[in-house]
XYZ file of C-alpha atoms in Angstrom:
97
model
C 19.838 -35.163 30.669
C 18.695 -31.441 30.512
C 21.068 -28.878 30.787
C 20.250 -28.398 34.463
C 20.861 -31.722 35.119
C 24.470 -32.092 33.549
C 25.598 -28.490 35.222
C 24.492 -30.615 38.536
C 26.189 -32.973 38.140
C 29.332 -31.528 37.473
C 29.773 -29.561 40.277
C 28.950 -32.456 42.582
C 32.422 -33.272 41.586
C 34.104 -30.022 42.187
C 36.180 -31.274 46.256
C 35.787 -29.386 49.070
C 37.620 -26.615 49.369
C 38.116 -25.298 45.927
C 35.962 -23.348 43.137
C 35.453 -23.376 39.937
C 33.763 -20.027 37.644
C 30.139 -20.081 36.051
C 32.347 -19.676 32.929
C 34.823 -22.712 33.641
C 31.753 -24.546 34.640
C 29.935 -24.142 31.333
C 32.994 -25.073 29.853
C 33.052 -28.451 30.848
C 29.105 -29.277 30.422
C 28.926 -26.651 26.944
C 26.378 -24.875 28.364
C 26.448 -20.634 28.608
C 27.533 -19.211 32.274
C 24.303 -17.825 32.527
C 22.691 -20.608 32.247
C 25.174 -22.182 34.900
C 24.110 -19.333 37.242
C 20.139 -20.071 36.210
C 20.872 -23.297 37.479
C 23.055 -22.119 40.615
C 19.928 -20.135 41.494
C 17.295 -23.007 40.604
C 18.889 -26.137 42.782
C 16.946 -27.332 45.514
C 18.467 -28.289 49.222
C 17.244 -32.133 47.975
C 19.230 -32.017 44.890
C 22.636 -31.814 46.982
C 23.732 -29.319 44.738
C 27.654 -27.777 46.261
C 26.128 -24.229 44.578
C 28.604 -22.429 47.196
C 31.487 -23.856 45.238
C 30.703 -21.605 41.858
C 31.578 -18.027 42.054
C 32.893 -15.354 39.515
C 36.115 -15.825 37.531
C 37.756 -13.007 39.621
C 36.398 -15.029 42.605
C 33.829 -11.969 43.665
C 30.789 -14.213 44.835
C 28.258 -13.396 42.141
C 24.699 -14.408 44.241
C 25.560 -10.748 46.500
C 24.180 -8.636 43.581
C 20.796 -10.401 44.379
C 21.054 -11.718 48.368
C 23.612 -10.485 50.560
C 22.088 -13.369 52.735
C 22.969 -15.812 50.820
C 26.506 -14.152 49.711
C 26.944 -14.855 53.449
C 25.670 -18.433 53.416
C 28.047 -19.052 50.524
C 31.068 -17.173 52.197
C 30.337 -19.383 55.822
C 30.164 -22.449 53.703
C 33.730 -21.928 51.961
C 35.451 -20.868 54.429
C 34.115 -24.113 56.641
C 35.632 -26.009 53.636
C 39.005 -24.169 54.133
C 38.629 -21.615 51.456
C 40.424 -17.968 52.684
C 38.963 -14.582 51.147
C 41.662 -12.077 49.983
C 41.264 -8.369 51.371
C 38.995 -7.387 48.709
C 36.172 -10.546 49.498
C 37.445 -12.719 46.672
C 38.427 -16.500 46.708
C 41.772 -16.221 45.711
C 42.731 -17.714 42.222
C 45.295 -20.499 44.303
C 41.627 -21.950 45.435
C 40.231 -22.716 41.709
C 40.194 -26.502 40.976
């Protein structure tokens, strides 16, 4: 399994309603949070992928520095999962899994 590969399927298991970092995520699957967020940014709609559940380890939500369409897309799909943004834009740290 390619590095890709193991990073998705990881965060398939991250529930609903929580986050974990790029960082935390490479944690578990030893691979380097950039190449967690390479992989964020490479998953296709087919590969059921919960991307929107991987954000910064202050909880800023990273993908805005490229797409503030997609920072959106993320946002909508958190908070549809329960997630609440502090007054700053952040997923609080109580959300991390």
């Amino acid at each position: 399994m390619d590095d890709f590969e193991a990073i998705y399927a990881f965060v398939r298991t991250i529930p609903a309603g929580f986050v974990l970092s790029y960082g935390e995520v490479g944690d578990r699957v030893g691979a380097r949070p950039r190449t967690v967020g390479s992989a964020m940014a490479h998953c296709a709609q087919e590969d059921h992928v919960p991307w929107h559940r991987v954000v910064g380890s202050d909880g800023t939500l990273r993908v805005g520095r490229y797409s503030p369409v997609l920072a959106a897309e993320q946002r909508r799909r958190l908070e549809q999962e329960g997630v609440v943004f502090d007054t700053k834009g952040r997923v609080p740290h109580t959300f991390f899994w």
